[in-house]
Amino acid sequence: MIELVRSVRLRQPRLGARKLHHLLKQPLQQANASLGRDALLDVLREAHMLVQPRRAYHKTTDSHHRFRRHPNLLKQGPNQVRPTGSEQVWVADITYLPTDQGFVYLSLVTDAWSRKIVGLTHPDLNSLESIGRQTHMVRLRAGL
């Protein structure tokens, strides 16, 4: 079984257990053998041949740090804030976008009710200073 997997993985080294199981059904039937998907997973695990899945994104949130985590004030108990119109609650987020030169950060301020983007910046660094500048810009636009 291991040799069959190795021969398939020579051509497709990242092929996972489910697709391997599908590809190996016919050769196993010709050899009058049968092996279920879970049994194949066990064989691959014992032989250290499981393929680790690749992350399709970069993990940017680290909640296991030594700093204080602030609660979501919009979703707290009896004083929960539910916007009934635009320009009542703004939410901010930071994400980063892949480019040919690496990643660039994009910081957005969005109206929570209409989901309209009311401000954005693309700072060179993920810094509080750039987010502060963005917040100031949004407040100026809104006349606050």
Short mmCIF file of N, CA and C in Angstrom, two decimals:
data_model
loop_
_atom_site.label_atom_id
_atom_site.label_comp_id
_atom_site.label_asym_id
_atom_site.label_seq_id
_atom_site.Cartn_x
_atom_site.Cartn_y
_atom_site.Cartn_z
N MET A 1 0.83 -1.19 0.00
CA MET A 1 0.00 0.00 0.00
C MET A 1 0.87 1.26 0.00
N ILE A 2 1.88 1.26 0.84
CA ILE A 2 2.77 2.43 0.94
C ILE A 2 3.45 2.69 -0.40
N GLU A 3 3.83 1.62 -1.10
CA GLU A 3 4.49 1.79 -2.40
C GLU A 3 3.54 2.39 -3.43
N LEU A 4 2.27 1.99 -3.39
CA LEU A 4 1.28 2.59 -4.30
C LEU A 4 1.14 4.09 -4.02
N VAL A 5 1.08 4.44 -2.74
CA VAL A 5 0.95 5.85 -2.36
C VAL A 5 2.18 6.62 -2.83
N ARG A 6 3.36 6.06 -2.62
CA ARG A 6 4.60 6.74 -3.05
C ARG A 6 4.62 6.96 -4.55
N SER A 7 4.15 5.96 -5.32
CA SER A 7 4.16 6.11 -6.78
C SER A 7 3.21 7.22 -7.23
N VAL A 8 2.05 7.33 -6.57
CA VAL A 8 1.11 8.40 -6.91
C VAL A 8 1.68 9.74 -6.48
N ARG A 9 2.29 9.77 -5.31
CA ARG A 9 2.80 11.04 -4.78
C ARG A 9 4.05 11.53 -5.51
N LEU A 10 4.69 10.68 -6.29
CA LEU A 10 5.80 11.16 -7.12
C LEU A 10 5.29 12.18 -8.13
N ARG A 11 4.09 11.92 -8.66
CA ARG A 11 3.49 12.83 -9.63
C ARG A 11 2.73 13.97 -8.96
N GLN A 12 2.11 13.68 -7.83
CA GLN A 12 1.29 14.68 -7.12
C GLN A 12 1.63 14.64 -5.62
N PRO A 13 2.69 15.32 -5.22
CA PRO A 13 3.17 15.20 -3.84
C PRO A 13 2.22 15.75 -2.78
N ARG A 14 1.30 16.63 -3.13
CA ARG A 14 0.41 17.23 -2.13
C ARG A 14 -0.97 16.57 -2.11
N LEU A 15 -1.11 15.42 -2.75
CA LEU A 15 -2.40 14.75 -2.83
C LEU A 15 -2.80 14.21 -1.46
N GLY A 16 -4.02 14.52 -1.03
CA GLY A 16 -4.50 14.12 0.29
C GLY A 16 -5.06 12.71 0.30
N ALA A 17 -5.44 12.27 1.49
CA ALA A 17 -5.87 10.89 1.71
C ALA A 17 -7.17 10.56 0.98
N ARG A 18 -8.12 11.49 0.95
CA ARG A 18 -9.40 11.18 0.28
C ARG A 18 -9.21 10.96 -1.21
N LYS A 19 -8.42 11.81 -1.85
CA LYS A 19 -8.19 11.64 -3.29
C LYS A 19 -7.31 10.42 -3.55
N LEU A 20 -6.36 10.18 -2.66
CA LEU A 20 -5.55 8.96 -2.80
C LEU A 20 -6.45 7.73 -2.73
N HIS A 21 -7.37 7.73 -1.78
CA HIS A 21 -8.28 6.60 -1.63
C HIS A 21 -9.07 6.37 -2.91
N HIS A 22 -9.54 7.45 -3.51
CA HIS A 22 -10.30 7.34 -4.76
C HIS A 22 -9.42 6.79 -5.89
N LEU A 23 -8.18 7.29 -5.99
CA LEU A 23 -7.28 6.83 -7.06
C LEU A 23 -6.83 5.39 -6.86
N LEU A 24 -6.72 4.95 -5.63
CA LEU A 24 -6.19 3.61 -5.35
C LEU A 24 -7.27 2.53 -5.29
N LYS A 25 -8.53 2.90 -5.43
CA LYS A 25 -9.60 1.90 -5.37
C LYS A 25 -9.43 0.81 -6.43
N GLN A 26 -9.20 1.25 -7.67
CA GLN A 26 -9.09 0.28 -8.77
C GLN A 26 -7.87 -0.63 -8.63
N PRO A 27 -6.67 -0.09 -8.36
CA PRO A 27 -5.53 -1.00 -8.17
C PRO A 27 -5.73 -1.97 -7.01
N LEU A 28 -6.40 -1.53 -5.97
CA LEU A 28 -6.66 -2.42 -4.83
C LEU A 28 -7.65 -3.51 -5.21
N GLN A 29 -8.68 -3.16 -5.99
CA GLN A 29 -9.65 -4.16 -6.43
C GLN A 29 -8.99 -5.20 -7.34
N GLN A 30 -8.08 -4.75 -8.19
CA GLN A 30 -7.37 -5.68 -9.07
C GLN A 30 -6.50 -6.64 -8.26
N ALA A 31 -6.02 -6.19 -7.12
CA ALA A 31 -5.19 -7.04 -6.26
C ALA A 31 -6.05 -7.79 -5.25
N ASN A 32 -7.38 -7.77 -5.42
CA ASN A 32 -8.32 -8.41 -4.50
C ASN A 32 -8.10 -7.96 -3.06
N ALA A 33 -7.88 -6.69 -2.89
CA ALA A 33 -7.71 -6.12 -1.56
C ALA A 33 -8.68 -4.96 -1.42
N SER A 34 -9.01 -4.65 -0.21
CA SER A 34 -9.86 -3.48 0.03
C SER A 34 -9.35 -2.75 1.26
N LEU A 35 -9.48 -1.45 1.18
CA LEU A 35 -9.02 -0.62 2.27
C LEU A 35 -9.91 0.62 2.28
N GLY A 36 -10.58 0.84 3.38
CA GLY A 36 -11.45 2.00 3.50
C GLY A 36 -10.66 3.29 3.67
N ARG A 37 -11.38 4.39 3.56
CA ARG A 37 -10.73 5.70 3.68
C ARG A 37 -10.09 5.89 5.05
N ASP A 38 -10.81 5.53 6.11
CA ASP A 38 -10.27 5.71 7.46
C ASP A 38 -9.07 4.80 7.71
N ALA A 39 -9.13 3.59 7.17
CA ALA A 39 -7.98 2.69 7.33
C ALA A 39 -6.78 3.23 6.56
N LEU A 40 -7.02 3.81 5.38
CA LEU A 40 -5.93 4.42 4.63
C LEU A 40 -5.33 5.59 5.41
N LEU A 41 -6.18 6.38 6.04
CA LEU A 41 -5.69 7.48 6.88
C LEU A 41 -4.80 6.94 8.00
N ASP A 42 -5.22 5.84 8.63
CA ASP A 42 -4.41 5.25 9.70
C ASP A 42 -3.06 4.77 9.18
N VAL A 43 -3.06 4.14 7.99
CA VAL A 43 -1.81 3.67 7.39
C VAL A 43 -0.89 4.84 7.09
N LEU A 44 -1.44 5.89 6.49
CA LEU A 44 -0.64 7.07 6.17
C LEU A 44 -0.11 7.75 7.43
N ARG A 45 -0.93 7.80 8.46
CA ARG A 45 -0.50 8.43 9.72
C ARG A 45 0.66 7.66 10.34
N GLU A 46 0.55 6.33 10.36
CA GLU A 46 1.62 5.50 10.94
C GLU A 46 2.91 5.62 10.15
N ALA A 47 2.79 5.83 8.83
CA ALA A 47 3.98 5.96 7.98
C ALA A 47 4.45 7.41 7.89
N HIS A 48 3.82 8.31 8.65
CA HIS A 48 4.17 9.74 8.61
C HIS A 48 4.08 10.30 7.19
N MET A 49 3.00 9.93 6.50
CA MET A 49 2.82 10.37 5.11
C MET A 49 1.58 11.24 4.92
N LEU A 50 1.01 11.72 6.02
CA LEU A 50 -0.12 12.63 5.88
C LEU A 50 0.39 13.98 5.38
N VAL A 51 -0.39 14.62 4.52
CA VAL A 51 -0.01 15.91 3.97
C VAL A 51 -0.66 16.99 4.83
N GLN A 52 0.15 17.92 5.31
CA GLN A 52 -0.38 19.02 6.12
C GLN A 52 -1.09 20.01 5.20
N PRO A 53 -2.30 20.42 5.55
CA PRO A 53 -3.01 21.39 4.70
C PRO A 53 -2.31 22.74 4.72
N ARG A 54 -2.30 23.38 3.57
CA ARG A 54 -1.71 24.71 3.48
C ARG A 54 -2.76 25.73 3.90
N ARG A 55 -2.31 26.73 4.58
CA ARG A 55 -3.20 27.82 4.97
C ARG A 55 -3.46 28.70 3.75
N ALA A 56 -4.73 28.98 3.51
CA ALA A 56 -5.08 29.83 2.38
C ALA A 56 -5.00 31.30 2.75
N TYR A 57 -4.73 31.59 4.00
CA TYR A 57 -4.65 32.96 4.46
C TYR A 57 -3.59 33.06 5.53
N HIS A 58 -3.27 34.25 5.90
CA HIS A 58 -2.31 34.48 6.97
C HIS A 58 -3.07 34.82 8.23
N LYS A 59 -2.76 34.14 9.29
CA LYS A 59 -3.41 34.41 10.56
C LYS A 59 -2.88 35.72 11.11
N THR A 60 -3.77 36.68 11.31
CA THR A 60 -3.34 38.00 11.76
C THR A 60 -3.77 38.30 13.19
N THR A 61 -4.70 37.53 13.72
CA THR A 61 -5.18 37.79 15.07
C THR A 61 -4.49 36.84 16.04
N ASP A 62 -3.91 37.41 17.07
CA ASP A 62 -3.28 36.63 18.12
C ASP A 62 -3.97 36.99 19.42
N SER A 63 -4.89 36.14 19.87
CA SER A 63 -5.62 36.43 21.10
C SER A 63 -4.93 35.88 22.33
N HIS A 64 -3.84 35.17 22.14
CA HIS A 64 -3.12 34.57 23.27
C HIS A 64 -1.85 35.37 23.54
N HIS A 65 -2.03 36.60 23.94
CA HIS A 65 -0.89 37.46 24.22
C HIS A 65 -1.00 37.96 25.65
N ARG A 66 0.00 38.68 26.09
CA ARG A 66 0.02 39.13 27.49
C ARG A 66 -0.72 40.44 27.70
N PHE A 67 -1.22 41.04 26.65
CA PHE A 67 -1.90 42.32 26.77
C PHE A 67 -3.39 42.13 27.07
N ARG A 68 -4.00 43.16 27.61
CA ARG A 68 -5.41 43.12 27.93
C ARG A 68 -6.23 43.08 26.64
N ARG A 69 -7.23 42.22 26.61
CA ARG A 69 -8.15 42.18 25.48
C ARG A 69 -9.38 42.99 25.84
N HIS A 70 -9.76 43.89 24.97
CA HIS A 70 -10.90 44.75 25.23
C HIS A 70 -12.17 44.08 24.75
N PRO A 71 -13.24 44.18 25.52
CA PRO A 71 -14.50 43.55 25.11
C PRO A 71 -15.15 44.31 23.95
N ASN A 72 -16.03 43.62 23.26
CA ASN A 72 -16.82 44.24 22.20
C ASN A 72 -17.95 45.01 22.88
N LEU A 73 -17.83 46.31 22.94
CA LEU A 73 -18.79 47.13 23.66
C LEU A 73 -20.15 47.18 22.98
N LEU A 74 -20.22 46.83 21.72
CA LEU A 74 -21.50 46.85 21.01
C LEU A 74 -22.37 45.65 21.34
N LYS A 75 -21.77 44.59 21.85
CA LYS A 75 -22.53 43.36 22.10
C LYS A 75 -22.52 42.97 23.57
N GLN A 76 -22.56 43.93 24.45
CA GLN A 76 -22.49 43.66 25.88
C GLN A 76 -23.83 43.85 26.56
N GLY A 77 -24.43 42.80 27.03
CA GLY A 77 -25.56 42.79 27.93
C GLY A 77 -26.72 43.73 27.63
N PRO A 78 -27.31 44.30 28.70
CA PRO A 78 -28.52 45.10 28.54
C PRO A 78 -28.29 46.43 27.84
N ASN A 79 -27.08 46.91 27.83
CA ASN A 79 -26.77 48.18 27.16
C ASN A 79 -26.29 47.97 25.73
N GLN A 80 -26.70 46.86 25.14
CA GLN A 80 -26.25 46.53 23.79
C GLN A 80 -26.66 47.62 22.81
N VAL A 81 -25.72 48.00 21.96
CA VAL A 81 -25.96 49.05 20.97
C VAL A 81 -26.44 48.41 19.67
N ARG A 82 -27.61 48.85 19.22
CA ARG A 82 -28.14 48.39 17.94
C ARG A 82 -28.43 49.62 17.09
N PRO A 83 -27.60 49.87 16.10
CA PRO A 83 -27.84 51.07 15.28
C PRO A 83 -29.16 50.96 14.52
N THR A 84 -29.86 52.09 14.45
CA THR A 84 -31.14 52.14 13.73
C THR A 84 -31.03 52.99 12.47
N GLY A 85 -29.85 53.56 12.25
CA GLY A 85 -29.62 54.38 11.07
C GLY A 85 -28.13 54.57 10.87
N SER A 86 -27.79 55.21 9.77
CA SER A 86 -26.38 55.41 9.48
C SER A 86 -25.79 56.50 10.36
N GLU A 87 -24.47 56.54 10.41
CA GLU A 87 -23.70 57.53 11.17
C GLU A 87 -23.92 57.44 12.69
N GLN A 88 -24.35 56.28 13.19
CA GLN A 88 -24.50 56.10 14.63
C GLN A 88 -23.34 55.31 15.22
N VAL A 89 -22.93 54.27 14.51
CA VAL A 89 -21.85 53.41 15.00
C VAL A 89 -20.89 53.15 13.86
N TRP A 90 -19.62 53.38 14.12
CA TRP A 90 -18.58 53.03 13.16
C TRP A 90 -17.77 51.88 13.73
N VAL A 91 -17.34 51.01 12.85
CA VAL A 91 -16.46 49.92 13.25
C VAL A 91 -15.20 50.00 12.40
N ALA A 92 -14.09 49.57 12.97
CA ALA A 92 -12.82 49.63 12.25
C ALA A 92 -12.20 48.25 12.20
N ASP A 93 -11.46 48.00 11.16
CA ASP A 93 -10.77 46.73 11.02
C ASP A 93 -9.52 46.94 10.18
N ILE A 94 -8.59 46.04 10.38
CA ILE A 94 -7.35 46.06 9.61
C ILE A 94 -7.21 44.70 8.96
N THR A 95 -6.85 44.70 7.70
CA THR A 95 -6.56 43.46 7.00
C THR A 95 -5.32 43.70 6.17
N TYR A 96 -4.78 42.65 5.60
CA TYR A 96 -3.68 42.91 4.70
C TYR A 96 -3.84 42.14 3.42
N LEU A 97 -3.35 42.75 2.36
CA LEU A 97 -3.58 42.27 1.00
C LEU A 97 -2.27 41.82 0.37
N PRO A 98 -2.28 40.69 -0.32
CA PRO A 98 -1.06 40.24 -0.98
C PRO A 98 -0.76 41.07 -2.23
N THR A 99 0.50 41.41 -2.42
CA THR A 99 0.95 42.09 -3.64
C THR A 99 2.18 41.35 -4.14
N ASP A 100 2.69 41.77 -5.28
CA ASP A 100 3.91 41.15 -5.81
C ASP A 100 5.11 41.41 -4.91
N GLN A 101 5.10 42.51 -4.17
CA GLN A 101 6.23 42.86 -3.31
C GLN A 101 6.05 42.36 -1.88
N GLY A 102 4.97 41.68 -1.57
CA GLY A 102 4.69 41.23 -0.21
C GLY A 102 3.26 41.58 0.15
N PHE A 103 3.07 42.01 1.38
CA PHE A 103 1.74 42.35 1.85
C PHE A 103 1.66 43.81 2.24
N VAL A 104 0.52 44.43 1.99
CA VAL A 104 0.28 45.80 2.44
C VAL A 104 -0.98 45.79 3.31
N TYR A 105 -0.96 46.62 4.32
CA TYR A 105 -2.09 46.70 5.23
C TYR A 105 -3.14 47.64 4.68
N LEU A 106 -4.39 47.30 4.95
CA LEU A 106 -5.52 48.14 4.59
C LEU A 106 -6.36 48.31 5.84
N SER A 107 -6.60 49.54 6.21
CA SER A 107 -7.38 49.86 7.40
C SER A 107 -8.67 50.52 6.95
N LEU A 108 -9.80 50.00 7.43
CA LEU A 108 -11.11 50.50 7.01
C LEU A 108 -11.93 50.94 8.21
N VAL A 109 -12.68 52.01 8.04
CA VAL A 109 -13.71 52.40 9.00
C VAL A 109 -15.03 52.29 8.24
N THR A 110 -15.97 51.53 8.80
CA THR A 110 -17.22 51.23 8.13
C THR A 110 -18.39 51.64 9.01
N ASP A 111 -19.43 52.16 8.39
CA ASP A 111 -20.66 52.45 9.12
C ASP A 111 -21.34 51.11 9.42
N ALA A 112 -21.64 50.85 10.70
CA ALA A 112 -22.16 49.55 11.10
C ALA A 112 -23.55 49.27 10.55
N TRP A 113 -24.35 50.31 10.33
CA TRP A 113 -25.72 50.09 9.87
C TRP A 113 -25.77 49.93 8.35
N SER A 114 -25.16 50.84 7.62
CA SER A 114 -25.24 50.80 6.16
C SER A 114 -24.10 50.00 5.53
N ARG A 115 -23.07 49.70 6.31
CA ARG A 115 -21.85 49.01 5.86
C ARG A 115 -21.08 49.80 4.81
N LYS A 116 -21.34 51.09 4.78
CA LYS A 116 -20.62 51.97 3.86
C LYS A 116 -19.22 52.23 4.43
N ILE A 117 -18.23 52.22 3.57
CA ILE A 117 -16.88 52.53 3.99
C ILE A 117 -16.78 54.04 4.11
N VAL A 118 -16.52 54.52 5.32
CA VAL A 118 -16.45 55.96 5.54
C VAL A 118 -15.01 56.46 5.59
N GLY A 119 -14.06 55.56 5.64
CA GLY A 119 -12.66 55.97 5.63
C GLY A 119 -11.76 54.77 5.42
N LEU A 120 -10.64 55.02 4.78
CA LEU A 120 -9.67 53.95 4.60
C LEU A 120 -8.28 54.53 4.45
N THR A 121 -7.32 53.76 4.86
CA THR A 121 -5.92 54.08 4.63
C THR A 121 -5.20 52.79 4.33
N HIS A 122 -4.08 52.91 3.72
CA HIS A 122 -3.23 51.74 3.49
C HIS A 122 -1.83 52.08 3.99
N PRO A 123 -1.65 52.04 5.31
CA PRO A 123 -0.36 52.42 5.88
C PRO A 123 0.73 51.42 5.53
N ASP A 124 1.96 51.91 5.59
CA ASP A 124 3.10 51.03 5.35
C ASP A 124 3.29 50.05 6.50
N LEU A 125 2.92 50.47 7.67
CA LEU A 125 3.08 49.63 8.84
C LEU A 125 1.76 49.50 9.58
N ASN A 126 1.60 48.40 10.28
CA ASN A 126 0.42 48.20 11.11
C ASN A 126 0.66 48.96 12.41
N SER A 127 0.33 50.24 12.42
CA SER A 127 0.65 51.05 13.59
C SER A 127 -0.57 51.79 14.09
N LEU A 128 -0.58 52.02 15.38
CA LEU A 128 -1.68 52.79 15.97
C LEU A 128 -1.67 54.22 15.47
N GLU A 129 -0.49 54.75 15.16
CA GLU A 129 -0.39 56.12 14.67
C GLU A 129 -1.16 56.28 13.36
N SER A 130 -1.00 55.33 12.44
CA SER A 130 -1.69 55.44 11.16
C SER A 130 -3.20 55.26 11.33
N ILE A 131 -3.60 54.42 12.27
CA ILE A 131 -5.03 54.24 12.53
C ILE A 131 -5.60 55.51 13.14
N GLY A 132 -4.83 56.15 14.00
CA GLY A 132 -5.26 57.43 14.58
C GLY A 132 -5.43 58.49 13.52
N ARG A 133 -4.51 58.55 12.56
CA ARG A 133 -4.63 59.51 11.45
C ARG A 133 -5.90 59.23 10.65
N GLN A 134 -6.17 57.96 10.43
CA GLN A 134 -7.35 57.59 9.67
C GLN A 134 -8.62 58.00 10.41
N THR A 135 -8.67 57.74 11.69
CA THR A 135 -9.84 58.12 12.49
C THR A 135 -10.05 59.62 12.45
N HIS A 136 -8.97 60.38 12.55
CA HIS A 136 -9.05 61.84 12.47
C HIS A 136 -9.61 62.27 11.11
N MET A 137 -9.15 61.63 10.05
CA MET A 137 -9.62 61.94 8.70
C MET A 137 -11.12 61.67 8.57
N VAL A 138 -11.58 60.55 9.09
CA VAL A 138 -12.99 60.19 9.01
C VAL A 138 -13.84 61.19 9.79
N ARG A 139 -13.37 61.57 10.96
CA ARG A 139 -14.13 62.53 11.77
C ARG A 139 -14.21 63.89 11.07
N LEU A 140 -13.13 64.30 10.42
CA LEU A 140 -13.16 65.56 9.68
C LEU A 140 -14.17 65.50 8.54
N ARG A 141 -14.19 64.38 7.82
CA ARG A 141 -15.15 64.22 6.72
C ARG A 141 -16.59 64.28 7.22
N ALA A 142 -16.81 63.69 8.39
CA ALA A 142 -18.17 63.64 8.93
C ALA A 142 -18.56 64.92 9.64
N GLY A 143 -17.62 65.84 9.80
CA GLY A 143 -17.91 67.10 10.47
C GLY A 143 -17.98 66.98 11.98
N LEU A 144 -17.26 66.02 12.53
CA LEU A 144 -17.26 65.82 13.99
C LEU A 144 -16.05 66.46 14.62
#
